[in-house]
PDB file of C-alpha atoms in Angstrom:
ATOM      1  CA  MET A 224      -0.266  -0.669   0.208  1.00 60.00           C
ATOM      2  CA  SER A 225       3.339   2.563   0.446  1.00 76.00           C
ATOM      3  CA  ARG A 226       4.375   1.768  -3.023  1.00 87.00           C
ATOM      4  CA  ILE A 227       1.404   2.577  -4.746  1.00 90.00           C
ATOM      5  CA  ASN A 228       1.002   5.625  -2.717  1.00 90.00           C
ATOM      6  CA  ASP A 229       4.843   6.693  -2.791  1.00 93.00           C
ATOM      7  CA  TYR A 230       3.623   6.748  -7.708  1.00 95.00           C
ATOM      8  CA  LEU A 231      -0.124   8.137  -6.311  1.00 93.00           C
ATOM      9  CA  GLU A 232       1.991  11.368  -4.823  1.00 94.00           C
ATOM     10  CA  LEU A 233       4.226  11.024  -7.233  1.00 96.00           C
ATOM     11  CA  VAL A 234       1.440  11.922 -10.104  1.00 96.00           C
ATOM     12  CA  ARG A 235      -0.113  13.963  -7.383  1.00 93.00           C
ATOM     13  CA  ALA A 236      -3.266  12.173  -8.140  1.00 92.00           C
ATOM     14  CA  PRO A 237      -5.321  14.878  -6.590  1.00 92.00           C
ATOM     15  CA  ALA A 238      -4.672  17.052  -8.596  1.00 93.00           C
ATOM     16  CA  VAL A 239      -5.222  14.324 -12.159  1.00 96.00           C
ATOM     17  CA  LEU A 240      -9.398  15.686 -10.576  1.00 96.00           C
ATOM     18  CA  THR A 241      -8.831  18.765 -12.462  1.00 97.00           C
ATOM     19  CA  VAL A 242      -8.148  16.702 -15.814  1.00 98.00           C
ATOM     20  CA  LEU A 243     -11.040  14.935 -16.376  1.00 97.00           C
ATOM     21  CA  GLY A 244     -13.742  18.115 -17.200  1.00 98.00           C
ATOM     22  CA  ASP A 245     -11.316  18.829 -20.430  1.00 98.00           C
ATOM     23  CA  THR A 246     -12.669  16.334 -23.061  1.00 98.00           C
ATOM     24  CA  LEU A 247     -16.237  17.357 -20.840  1.00 98.00           C
ATOM     25  CA  VAL A 248     -15.582  20.843 -21.921  1.00 98.00           C
ATOM     26  CA  GLY A 249     -14.576  19.807 -25.811  1.00 98.00           C
ATOM     27  CA  GLY A 250     -17.273  17.394 -26.935  1.00 97.00           C
ATOM     28  CA  SER A 251     -19.787  20.044 -25.773  1.00 96.00           C
ATOM     29  CA  ALA A 252     -18.562  22.394 -27.632  1.00 96.00           C
ATOM     30  CA  ALA A 253     -18.721  20.159 -30.143  1.00 96.00           C
ATOM     31  CA  GLY A 254     -22.003  19.046 -29.775  1.00 94.00           C
ATOM     32  CA  HIS A 255     -20.658  15.660 -29.473  1.00 94.00           C
ATOM     33  CA  ALA A 256     -23.695  13.527 -26.149  1.00 88.00           C
ATOM     34  CA  LEU A 257     -21.785  12.007 -23.479  1.00 86.00           C
ATOM     35  CA  SER A 258     -22.258   8.801 -23.900  1.00 90.00           C
ATOM     36  CA  GLY A 259     -20.842   5.532 -25.390  1.00 93.00           C
ATOM     37  CA  ARG A 260     -16.914   5.029 -25.688  1.00 95.00           C
ATOM     38  CA  ARG A 261     -16.596   8.946 -26.097  1.00 95.00           C
ATOM     39  CA  MET A 262     -16.781   8.238 -22.339  1.00 95.00           C
ATOM     40  CA  ILE A 263     -13.038   6.951 -22.145  1.00 97.00           C
ATOM     41  CA  LEU A 264     -11.999  10.172 -22.907  1.00 98.00           C
ATOM     42  CA  PRO A 265     -11.611  11.121 -20.037  1.00 98.00           C
ATOM     43  CA  LEU A 266      -9.004   8.267 -19.133  1.00 98.00           C
ATOM     44  CA  ALA A 267      -7.189   9.987 -21.689  1.00 98.00           C
ATOM     45  CA  SER A 268      -7.199  13.452 -20.092  1.00 98.00           C
ATOM     46  CA  ALA A 269      -6.055  11.440 -16.960  1.00 98.00           C
ATOM     47  CA  CYS A 270      -2.984   9.756 -17.502  1.00 98.00           C
ATOM     48  CA  LEU A 271      -1.510  12.416 -19.946  1.00 98.00           C
ATOM     49  CA  TYR A 272      -1.171  14.696 -17.044  1.00 98.00           C
ATOM     50  CA  ALA A 273      -0.714  12.621 -14.266  1.00 98.00           C
ATOM     51  CA  GLY A 274       3.080  10.723 -17.048  1.00 98.00           C
ATOM     52  CA  GLY A 275       3.900  14.904 -17.434  1.00 98.00           C
ATOM     53  CA  MET A 276       2.988  14.651 -13.112  1.00 97.00           C
ATOM     54  CA  ALA A 277       5.726  12.066 -13.160  1.00 98.00           C
ATOM     55  CA  LEU A 278       8.409  13.348 -15.686  1.00 98.00           C
ATOM     56  CA  ASN A 279       7.342  17.273 -14.092  1.00 96.00           C
ATOM     57  CA  ASP A 280       9.667  15.045 -10.727  1.00 96.00           C
ATOM     58  CA  TYR A 281      11.907  13.306 -12.717  1.00 97.00           C
ATOM     59  CA  ALA A 282      12.972  16.565 -14.502  1.00 96.00           C
ATOM     60  CA  ASP A 283      13.393  18.677 -10.984  1.00 95.00           C
ATOM     61  CA  ARG A 284      15.190  15.462  -9.512  1.00 95.00           C
ATOM     62  CA  GLY A 285      18.319  17.524  -8.360  1.00 93.00           C
ATOM     63  CA  ILE A 286      16.195  20.692  -6.981  1.00 92.00           C
ATOM     64  CA  ASP A 287      14.078  18.985  -5.332  1.00 93.00           C
ATOM     65  CA  ALA A 288      16.920  17.222  -3.799  1.00 94.00           C
ATOM     66  CA  ARG A 289      17.342  20.599  -2.092  1.00 92.00           C
ATOM     67  CA  GLU A 290      13.953  22.659  -1.928  1.00 89.00           C
ATOM     68  CA  ARG A 291      11.775  19.519  -1.501  1.00 90.00           C
ATOM     69  CA  PRO A 292      13.354  16.399  -0.438  1.00 93.00           C
ATOM     70  CA  GLY A 293      10.612  14.467   0.879  1.00 92.00           C
ATOM     71  CA  ARG A 294       9.140  14.474  -3.136  1.00 94.00           C
ATOM     72  CA  PRO A 295       9.001  10.619  -4.150  1.00 96.00           C
ATOM     73  CA  ILE A 296      12.532  10.692  -5.654  1.00 97.00           C
ATOM     74  CA  PRO A 297      15.052  12.954  -3.085  1.00 96.00           C
ATOM     75  CA  SER A 298      13.379  11.275  -1.024  1.00 95.00           C
ATOM     76  CA  GLY A 299      14.180   7.022  -2.476  1.00 95.00           C
ATOM     77  CA  ARG A 300      11.201   5.912  -1.982  1.00 95.00           C
ATOM     78  CA  VAL A 301      10.561   5.574  -6.534  1.00 96.00           C
ATOM     79  CA  SER A 302      13.393   5.244  -8.765  1.00 97.00           C
ATOM     80  CA  GLU A 303      14.639   8.053 -11.506  1.00 97.00           C
ATOM     81  CA  ARG A 304      14.623   4.427 -13.496  1.00 97.00           C
ATOM     82  CA  ASN A 305      10.695   3.807 -12.968  1.00 97.00           C
ATOM     83  CA  ALA A 306       9.610   7.749 -12.530  1.00 98.00           C
ATOM     84  CA  LEU A 307      11.328   8.279 -16.145  1.00 98.00           C
ATOM     85  CA  ALA A 308       9.028   4.611 -16.816  1.00 98.00           C
ATOM     86  CA  ALA A 309       5.185   5.628 -15.084  1.00 98.00           C
ATOM     87  CA  ALA A 310       5.449   8.551 -17.490  1.00 98.00           C
ATOM     88  CA  ALA A 311       6.493   7.145 -20.576  1.00 98.00           C
ATOM     89  CA  THR A 312       3.812   3.967 -19.388  1.00 98.00           C
ATOM     90  CA  LEU A 313       0.990   6.761 -19.190  1.00 98.00           C
ATOM     91  CA  THR A 314       1.711   8.705 -21.560  1.00 98.00           C
ATOM     92  CA  VAL A 315       1.431   5.582 -24.080  1.00 98.00           C
ATOM     93  CA  ALA A 316      -1.785   4.660 -22.178  1.00 98.00           C
ATOM     94  CA  GLY A 317      -3.192   7.944 -22.450  1.00 98.00           C
ATOM     95  CA  LEU A 318      -3.014   8.375 -26.232  1.00 98.00           C
ATOM     96  CA  GLY A 319      -4.077   4.360 -26.962  1.00 98.00           C
ATOM     97  CA  PHE A 320      -7.766   5.427 -24.684  1.00 98.00           C
ATOM     98  CA  SER A 321      -7.702   9.584 -26.816  1.00 98.00           C
ATOM     99  CA  ALA A 322      -7.975   6.796 -29.600  1.00 98.00           C
ATOM    100  CA  ALA A 323     -10.271   3.568 -27.862  1.00 98.00           C
ATOM    101  CA  GLY A 324     -12.370   6.821 -26.744  1.00 97.00           C
ATOM    102  CA  GLY A 325     -12.637   9.826 -29.278  1.00 96.00           C
ATOM    103  CA  GLY A 326     -10.977   8.144 -32.484  1.00 97.00           C
ATOM    104  CA  ARG A 327      -8.719   9.289 -35.078  1.00 97.00           C
ATOM    105  CA  ARG A 328      -9.837  12.553 -34.227  1.00 97.00           C
ATOM    106  CA  ALA A 329      -9.589  11.944 -31.225  1.00 98.00           C
ATOM    107  CA  PHE A 330      -5.544  11.212 -31.769  1.00 98.00           C
ATOM    108  CA  ALA A 331      -4.688  13.898 -32.979  1.00 98.00           C
ATOM    109  CA  VAL A 332      -5.648  16.035 -31.351  1.00 98.00           C
ATOM    110  CA  ALA A 333      -3.688  13.523 -28.665  1.00 98.00           C
ATOM    111  CA  LEU A 334      -0.133  13.430 -29.947  1.00 98.00           C
ATOM    112  CA  PRO A 335       0.811  17.433 -30.400  1.00 98.00           C
ATOM    113  CA  LEU A 336      -0.848  17.455 -26.366  1.00 98.00           C
ATOM    114  CA  ALA A 337       1.281  14.320 -25.577  1.00 98.00           C
ATOM    115  CA  ALA A 338       4.721  16.087 -27.404  1.00 98.00           C
ATOM    116  CA  SER A 339       3.805  19.961 -25.262  1.00 98.00           C
ATOM    117  CA  ILE A 340       3.130  17.604 -22.499  1.00 98.00           C
ATOM    118  CA  TRP A 341       6.761  15.867 -23.109  1.00 98.00           C
ATOM    119  CA  THR A 342       7.936  19.919 -23.951  1.00 98.00           C
ATOM    120  CA  TYR A 343       7.097  21.847 -21.244  1.00 97.00           C
ATOM    121  CA  ASP A 344       8.793  19.114 -18.516  1.00 97.00           C
ATOM    122  CA  LEU A 345      12.274  18.651 -20.502  1.00 96.00           C
ATOM    123  CA  LEU A 346      12.945  22.373 -22.031  1.00 95.00           C
ATOM    124  CA  ALA A 347       9.946  25.274 -21.244  1.00 96.00           C
ATOM    125  CA  LYS A 348       9.585  25.249 -18.141  1.00 92.00           C
ATOM    126  CA  SER A 349      12.868  26.540 -16.652  1.00 90.00           C
ATOM    127  CA  HIS A 350      11.422  29.434 -19.098  1.00 93.00           C
ATOM    128  CA  ALA A 351       9.179  31.982 -17.138  1.00 92.00           C
ATOM    129  CA  VAL A 352       6.252  33.208 -20.368  1.00 93.00           C
ATOM    130  CA  ALA A 353       7.491  29.929 -22.436  1.00 95.00           C
ATOM    131  CA  GLY A 354       6.885  27.413 -19.755  1.00 95.00           C
ATOM    132  CA  ALA A 355       3.265  29.397 -18.673  1.00 96.00           C
ATOM    133  CA  LEU A 356       2.412  28.947 -22.777  1.00 97.00           C
ATOM    134  CA  THR A 357       3.380  25.575 -23.130  1.00 97.00           C
ATOM    135  CA  MET A 358       1.443  24.194 -19.740  1.00 97.00           C
ATOM    136  CA  ALA A 359      -1.570  26.819 -21.642  1.00 97.00           C
ATOM    137  CA  SER A 360      -1.719  24.894 -24.558  1.00 98.00           C
ATOM    138  CA  CYS A 361      -1.493  21.605 -22.668  1.00 98.00           C
ATOM    139  CA  ARG A 362      -4.958  22.300 -21.338  1.00 98.00           C
ATOM    140  CA  ALA A 363      -6.305  23.910 -24.148  1.00 98.00           C
ATOM    141  CA  LEU A 364      -5.009  21.126 -26.805  1.00 98.00           C
ATOM    142  CA  ASP A 365      -6.935  18.407 -24.075  1.00 98.00           C
ATOM    143  CA  VAL A 366      -9.796  20.683 -24.150  1.00 98.00           C
ATOM    144  CA  LEU A 367      -9.507  20.104 -28.234  1.00 98.00           C
ATOM    145  CA  MET A 368      -9.546  16.822 -27.835  1.00 98.00           C
ATOM    146  CA  GLY A 369     -13.328  16.467 -26.712  1.00 98.00           C
ATOM    147  CA  ALA A 370     -14.232  17.628 -29.154  1.00 98.00           C
ATOM    148  CA  GLY A 371     -12.421  16.170 -32.399  1.00 97.00           C
ATOM    149  CA  SER A 372     -10.531  17.529 -35.288  1.00 94.00           C
ATOM    150  CA  GLY A 373     -12.841  18.353 -37.355  1.00 90.00           C
ATOM    151  CA  HIS A 374     -14.753  19.992 -34.804  1.00 94.00           C
ATOM    152  CA  VAL A 375     -11.712  21.974 -33.497  1.00 96.00           C
ATOM    153  CA  ARG A 376     -13.646  25.551 -33.975  1.00 96.00           C
ATOM    154  CA  PRO A 377     -16.390  25.467 -31.449  1.00 95.00           C
ATOM    155  CA  ALA A 378     -14.085  24.204 -29.018  1.00 97.00           C
ATOM    156  CA  LEU A 379     -11.732  26.693 -29.451  1.00 97.00           C
ATOM    157  CA  ALA A 380     -13.043  29.834 -26.761  1.00 96.00           C
ATOM    158  CA  ALA A 381     -13.401  26.956 -24.947  1.00 97.00           C
ATOM    159  CA  ALA A 382     -10.140  25.473 -25.158  1.00 98.00           C
ATOM    160  CA  GLY A 383      -8.697  29.380 -24.260  1.00 97.00           C
ATOM    161  CA  ILE A 384     -10.480  29.855 -21.407  1.00 97.00           C
ATOM    162  CA  MET A 385      -9.383  27.033 -19.732  1.00 98.00           C
ATOM    163  CA  GLY A 386      -5.048  27.914 -21.682  1.00 98.00           C
ATOM    164  CA  GLY A 387      -5.890  30.967 -20.393  1.00 98.00           C
ATOM    165  CA  HIS A 388      -6.799  30.258 -16.512  1.00 98.00           C
ATOM    166  CA  THR A 389      -4.646  27.918 -16.699  1.00 98.00           C
ATOM    167  CA  VAL A 390      -2.038  30.338 -17.896  1.00 97.00           C
ATOM    168  CA  ALA A 391      -1.978  32.198 -14.429  1.00 96.00           C
ATOM    169  CA  VAL A 392      -2.217  29.449 -12.100  1.00 96.00           C
ATOM    170  CA  THR A 393       1.847  28.431 -13.391  1.00 96.00           C
ATOM    171  CA  LEU A 394       3.137  31.672 -13.289  1.00 96.00           C
ATOM    172  CA  LEU A 395       2.170  31.230  -9.029  1.00 96.00           C
ATOM    173  CA  SER A 396       3.016  28.212  -9.173  1.00 94.00           C
ATOM    174  CA  ARG A 397       7.215  29.828  -9.453  1.00 94.00           C
ATOM    175  CA  GLY A 398       6.653  31.258  -6.456  1.00 95.00           C
ATOM    176  CA  GLU A 399       5.381  28.805  -4.727  1.00 93.00           C
ATOM    177  CA  VAL A 400       9.263  28.312  -2.686  1.00 90.00           C
ATOM    178  CA  GLU A 401      10.557  31.494  -2.663  1.00 93.00           C
ATOM    179  CA  GLY A 402       7.610  33.871  -3.199  1.00 96.00           C
ATOM    180  CA  THR A 403       5.723  35.493  -5.718  1.00 97.00           C
ATOM    181  CA  THR A 404       5.484  38.883  -6.753  1.00 97.00           C
ATOM    182  CA  THR A 405       2.553  41.480  -6.055  1.00 97.00           C
ATOM    183  CA  ALA A 406       2.178  41.847 -10.057  1.00 97.00           C
ATOM    184  CA  THR A 407       2.275  38.762 -10.931  1.00 97.00           C
ATOM    185  CA  ALA A 408      -1.030  37.958  -7.755  1.00 98.00           C
ATOM    186  CA  SER A 409      -2.949  40.834  -8.689  1.00 98.00           C
ATOM    187  CA  GLY A 410      -2.938  40.313 -12.530  1.00 97.00           C
ATOM    188  CA  VAL A 411      -3.635  37.095 -11.500  1.00 98.00           C
ATOM    189  CA  ALA A 412      -6.325  38.335  -9.241  1.00 98.00           C
ATOM    190  CA  ALA A 413      -7.322  40.844 -11.574  1.00 98.00           C
ATOM    191  CA  GLY A 414      -7.306  37.931 -14.737  1.00 97.00           C
ATOM    192  CA  THR A 415      -9.282  34.982 -12.960  1.00 98.00           C
ATOM    193  CA  GLY A 416     -12.223  37.666 -13.453  1.00 97.00           C
ATOM    194  CA  LEU A 417     -11.503  38.646 -16.495  1.00 97.00           C
ATOM    195  CA  LEU A 418     -11.504  35.307 -17.389  1.00 97.00           C
ATOM    196  CA  ALA A 419     -15.743  34.255 -15.326  1.00 97.00           C
ATOM    197  CA  GLY A 420     -16.833  37.706 -16.610  1.00 96.00           C
ATOM    198  CA  ALA A 421     -16.692  35.908 -20.190  1.00 95.00           C
ATOM    199  CA  VAL A 422     -17.714  32.932 -19.330  1.00 95.00           C
ATOM    200  CA  VAL A 423     -20.826  34.563 -18.709  1.00 93.00           C
ATOM    201  CA  ALA A 424     -20.662  36.489 -21.591  1.00 90.00           C
ATOM    202  CA  GLY A 425     -20.522  34.473 -23.925  1.00 74.00           C
ATOM    203  CA  THR A 426     -23.882  32.805 -22.345  1.00 75.00           C
ATOM    204  CA  ALA A 427     -27.417  32.702 -24.769  1.00 68.00           C
ATOM    205  CA  VAL A 428     -30.286  34.132 -23.026  1.00 63.00           C
ATOM    206  CA  ARG A 429     -32.062  31.893 -21.152  1.00 73.00           C
ATOM    207  CA  ARG A 430     -32.683  32.797 -18.047  1.00 79.00           C
ATOM    208  CA  VAL A 431     -32.880  29.544 -16.173  1.00 80.00           C
ATOM    209  CA  GLN A 432     -28.716  28.278 -18.390  1.00 87.00           C
ATOM    210  CA  PHE A 433     -27.820  32.073 -17.835  1.00 90.00           C
ATOM    211  CA  VAL A 434     -28.000  31.647 -13.827  1.00 92.00           C
ATOM    212  CA  ALA A 435     -26.556  28.493 -13.622  1.00 93.00           C
ATOM    213  CA  VAL A 436     -23.707  29.765 -15.600  1.00 95.00           C
ATOM    214  CA  LEU A 437     -23.485  32.841 -13.952  1.00 94.00           C
ATOM    215  CA  ALA A 438     -23.678  30.483 -10.137  1.00 96.00           C
ATOM    216  CA  ALA A 439     -20.698  28.315 -11.837  1.00 96.00           C
ATOM    217  CA  ALA A 440     -18.809  31.432 -13.036  1.00 97.00           C
ATOM    218  CA  ALA A 441     -19.595  33.305  -9.214  1.00 97.00           C
ATOM    219  CA  ALA A 442     -18.088  29.233  -7.588  1.00 97.00           C
ATOM    220  CA  TYR A 443     -15.024  29.963 -10.170  1.00 98.00           C
ATOM    221  CA  ALA A 444     -13.820  33.412  -8.174  1.00 98.00           C
ATOM    222  CA  VAL A 445     -14.988  32.867  -4.770  1.00 98.00           C
ATOM    223  CA  ARG A 446     -13.041  29.339  -5.149  1.00 97.00           C
ATOM    224  CA  CYS A 447      -9.412  30.775  -6.548  1.00 98.00           C
ATOM    225  CA  GLY A 448      -9.703  34.559  -6.218  1.00 98.00           C
ATOM    226  CA  PRO A 449      -9.100  34.913  -2.256  1.00 98.00           C
ATOM    227  CA  ALA A 450      -6.112  33.282  -2.327  1.00 98.00           C
ATOM    228  CA  GLN A 451      -4.833  34.789  -5.530  1.00 98.00           C
ATOM    229  CA  VAL A 452      -5.717  38.466  -3.814  1.00 98.00           C
ATOM    230  CA  ARG A 453      -3.941  37.434   0.071  1.00 98.00           C
ATOM    231  CA  ALA A 454      -0.657  36.489  -2.595  1.00 98.00           C
ATOM    232  CA  ALA A 455      -1.168  39.960  -4.135  1.00 98.00           C
ATOM    233  CA  ARG A 456      -1.026  41.763  -0.519  1.00 98.00           C
ATOM    234  CA  ASN A 457       1.531  39.005   1.229  1.00 98.00           C
ATOM    235  CA  PRO A 458       3.490  37.428  -2.313  1.00 97.00           C
ATOM    236  CA  VAL A 459       5.113  34.959   0.496  1.00 97.00           C
ATOM    237  CA  ALA A 460       6.464  31.830  -0.541  1.00 96.00           C
ATOM    238  CA  THR A 461       3.298  29.970   1.856  1.00 96.00           C
ATOM    239  CA  ASN A 462       0.856  32.083   0.072  1.00 97.00           C
ATOM    240  CA  ALA A 463       1.955  32.099  -3.745  1.00 97.00           C
ATOM    241  CA  LEU A 464       1.489  28.041  -2.830  1.00 95.00           C
ATOM    242  CA  GLU A 465      -2.057  28.481  -1.322  1.00 96.00           C
ATOM    243  CA  ALA A 466      -3.368  30.423  -4.249  1.00 97.00           C
ATOM    244  CA  THR A 467      -1.678  28.179  -7.103  1.00 96.00           C
ATOM    245  CA  LYS A 468      -3.705  24.590  -5.339  1.00 95.00           C
ATOM    246  CA  ALA A 469      -6.774  26.972  -5.256  1.00 97.00           C
ATOM    247  CA  GLY A 470      -6.281  28.127  -8.498  1.00 97.00           C
ATOM    248  CA  ILE A 471      -5.539  23.733  -9.844  1.00 96.00           C
ATOM    249  CA  ARG A 472      -9.073  23.354  -7.259  1.00 96.00           C
ATOM    250  CA  ALA A 473     -10.297  25.912  -9.247  1.00 98.00           C
ATOM    251  CA  MET A 474     -10.666  24.402 -12.141  1.00 98.00           C
ATOM    252  CA  ILE A 475     -13.357  22.404 -12.053  1.00 98.00           C
ATOM    253  CA  PRO A 476     -16.085  24.240 -10.960  1.00 98.00           C
ATOM    254  CA  LEU A 477     -14.439  26.854 -14.520  1.00 98.00           C
ATOM    255  CA  GLN A 478     -15.341  23.434 -16.853  1.00 98.00           C
ATOM    256  CA  THR A 479     -18.243  23.616 -15.424  1.00 98.00           C
ATOM    257  CA  ALA A 480     -19.458  26.832 -16.257  1.00 97.00           C
ATOM    258  CA  LEU A 481     -18.444  25.813 -20.002  1.00 97.00           C
ATOM    259  CA  THR A 482     -20.814  23.090 -19.728  1.00 97.00           C
ATOM    260  CA  LEU A 483     -23.061  24.684 -18.689  1.00 95.00           C
ATOM    261  CA  ARG A 484     -23.155  26.750 -21.342  1.00 93.00           C
ATOM    262  CA  GLN A 485     -23.195  24.562 -23.832  1.00 93.00           C
ATOM    263  CA  GLY A 486     -26.687  23.540 -22.192  1.00 92.00           C
ATOM    264  CA  ASN A 487     -25.013  19.997 -21.034  1.00 94.00           C
ATOM    265  CA  VAL A 488     -26.224  19.390 -18.337  1.00 94.00           C
ATOM    266  CA  ALA A 489     -24.633  15.617 -18.239  1.00 94.00           C
ATOM    267  CA  ALA A 490     -21.738  16.573 -17.723  1.00 96.00           C
ATOM    268  CA  ALA A 491     -21.907  19.907 -15.850  1.00 96.00           C
ATOM    269  CA  GLY A 492     -24.006  17.247 -12.916  1.00 96.00           C
ATOM    270  CA  VAL A 493     -20.305  14.484 -13.835  1.00 96.00           C
ATOM    271  CA  LEU A 494     -18.209  17.335 -12.732  1.00 97.00           C
ATOM    272  CA  ALA A 495     -20.155  18.649  -9.493  1.00 95.00           C
ATOM    273  CA  SER A 496     -19.804  14.581  -8.735  1.00 96.00           C
ATOM    274  CA  VAL A 497     -15.709  14.963  -9.688  1.00 96.00           C
ATOM    275  CA  ASP A 498     -15.640  17.933  -7.842  1.00 96.00           C
ATOM    276  CA  LEU A 499     -17.404  16.275  -4.129  1.00 95.00           C
ATOM    277  CA  LEU A 500     -14.854  13.425  -4.694  1.00 93.00           C
ATOM    278  CA  GLY A 501     -12.089  16.291  -4.846  1.00 92.00           C
ATOM    279  CA  MET A 502     -13.974  18.042  -1.825  1.00 91.00           C
ATOM    280  CA  VAL A 503     -13.427  14.688   0.316  1.00 90.00           C
ATOM    281  CA  LEU A 504      -9.660  13.775  -0.825  1.00 86.00           C
ATOM    282  CA  ARG A 505      -9.076  17.337   1.101  1.00 85.00           C
ATOM    283  CA  SER A 506     -10.766  16.364   4.211  1.00 84.00           C
ATOM    284  CA  ARG A 507      -9.105  12.969   4.852  1.00 79.00           C
ATOM    285  CA  PRO A 508      -6.063  13.473   8.304  1.00 79.00           C
ATOM    286  CA  ARG A 509      -3.147  15.678   6.551  1.00 72.00           C
ATOM    287  CA  SER A 510      -1.541  12.632   7.354  1.00 63.00           C
ATOM    288  CA  SER A 511      -2.668  10.899   4.847  1.00 69.00           C
ATOM    289  CA  ARG A 512      -3.638  13.259   2.784  1.00 73.00           C
ATOM    290  CA  ILE A 513      -1.223  13.194  -0.378  1.00 78.00           C
ATOM    291  CA  SER A 514      -0.034  16.704  -2.628  1.00 74.00           C
ATOM    292  CA  GLU A 515      -1.286  18.078  -5.325  1.00 73.00           C
ATOM    293  CA  SER A 516       1.203  20.301  -5.962  1.00 70.00           C
TER     294      SER A 516
END
C-alpha cells in the first residue's frame, strides 16, 4: 500500500481530478453527447496528465533534492528510472485511450498534446513565459481533444479560457518556494475576474441557463480569487502555494460553467460529482493526504 501511495504522490493524484472535465468541455462545445466510447476520453486526459507529473518530478529531481527532499524521487521512495518509466507508460496509455474514446480525430489532437507535455517538462518550464504558454497549450489541447480534429473551431473559445486560467496558475506556481510578486498575483487575480466574466458573457440569453452559468462562474471565482488576493497583498511563498492549489481546484467549477454554457447538464453533473470527490479527499487527515502541487 505504501508503494502505491508513493506513485500516487509522484503523479499528484488528487490534481488528476482537475483534467477529467477538459474533454467534457470540448465535447460539449462540439455538440458531442456524453455517451458510448466517448466516456473513455477523460481517462486519456488523466493518464497524460499523470504522465506529465511523473516526468516533471524526473526533470526536477536535482532541484527537489535541495528544495523538496521529501518528494518521492529525492527521498528514494521512487527511483529515477521507475519515474521515467511511469511517465512513458502513462503517456502511451493516454494516447491509446484517446484513440479508443475519440477515434483518429481525438488521437490527432492527443499527439501534439503529449508532445507539448514532454516539451514543457524537459525544455520550457525553466523559462517563465515560455513555460506558462506551453502549459496553457497543454490544457487547451486537452479541451480540443474532446472536440476532435474535425470540430476544433466551436471549442476554441472554451480552450482559450481554460488555457488562460492555466497560464495564471503556472505563473503563480513559480513562487511556491521563494515567493511570488505583488504584480504577478494581482494580475492573476484580475485575470480570474476577466475569465469568469468571459464565461458568462458567452452564454445564450435563456434565464435558467444563464443563472446556472453565473452560479458556476461565481463558484470558480470564489474558489481561487481570495487566495490570489492574499498572495497579492503578501506575496510570500506560503501564500503563493495556497493560491496555486486554489487555482488547480478551481479548474473544476470553471469546466462546469463552460459545460453549462453549452447546455450540457449531464456533463455538469458529472463534474459536480468529481468536485465533491476532491473535497472528500482533501478532508482526510493531513498525514494521509497526497500532495496536489
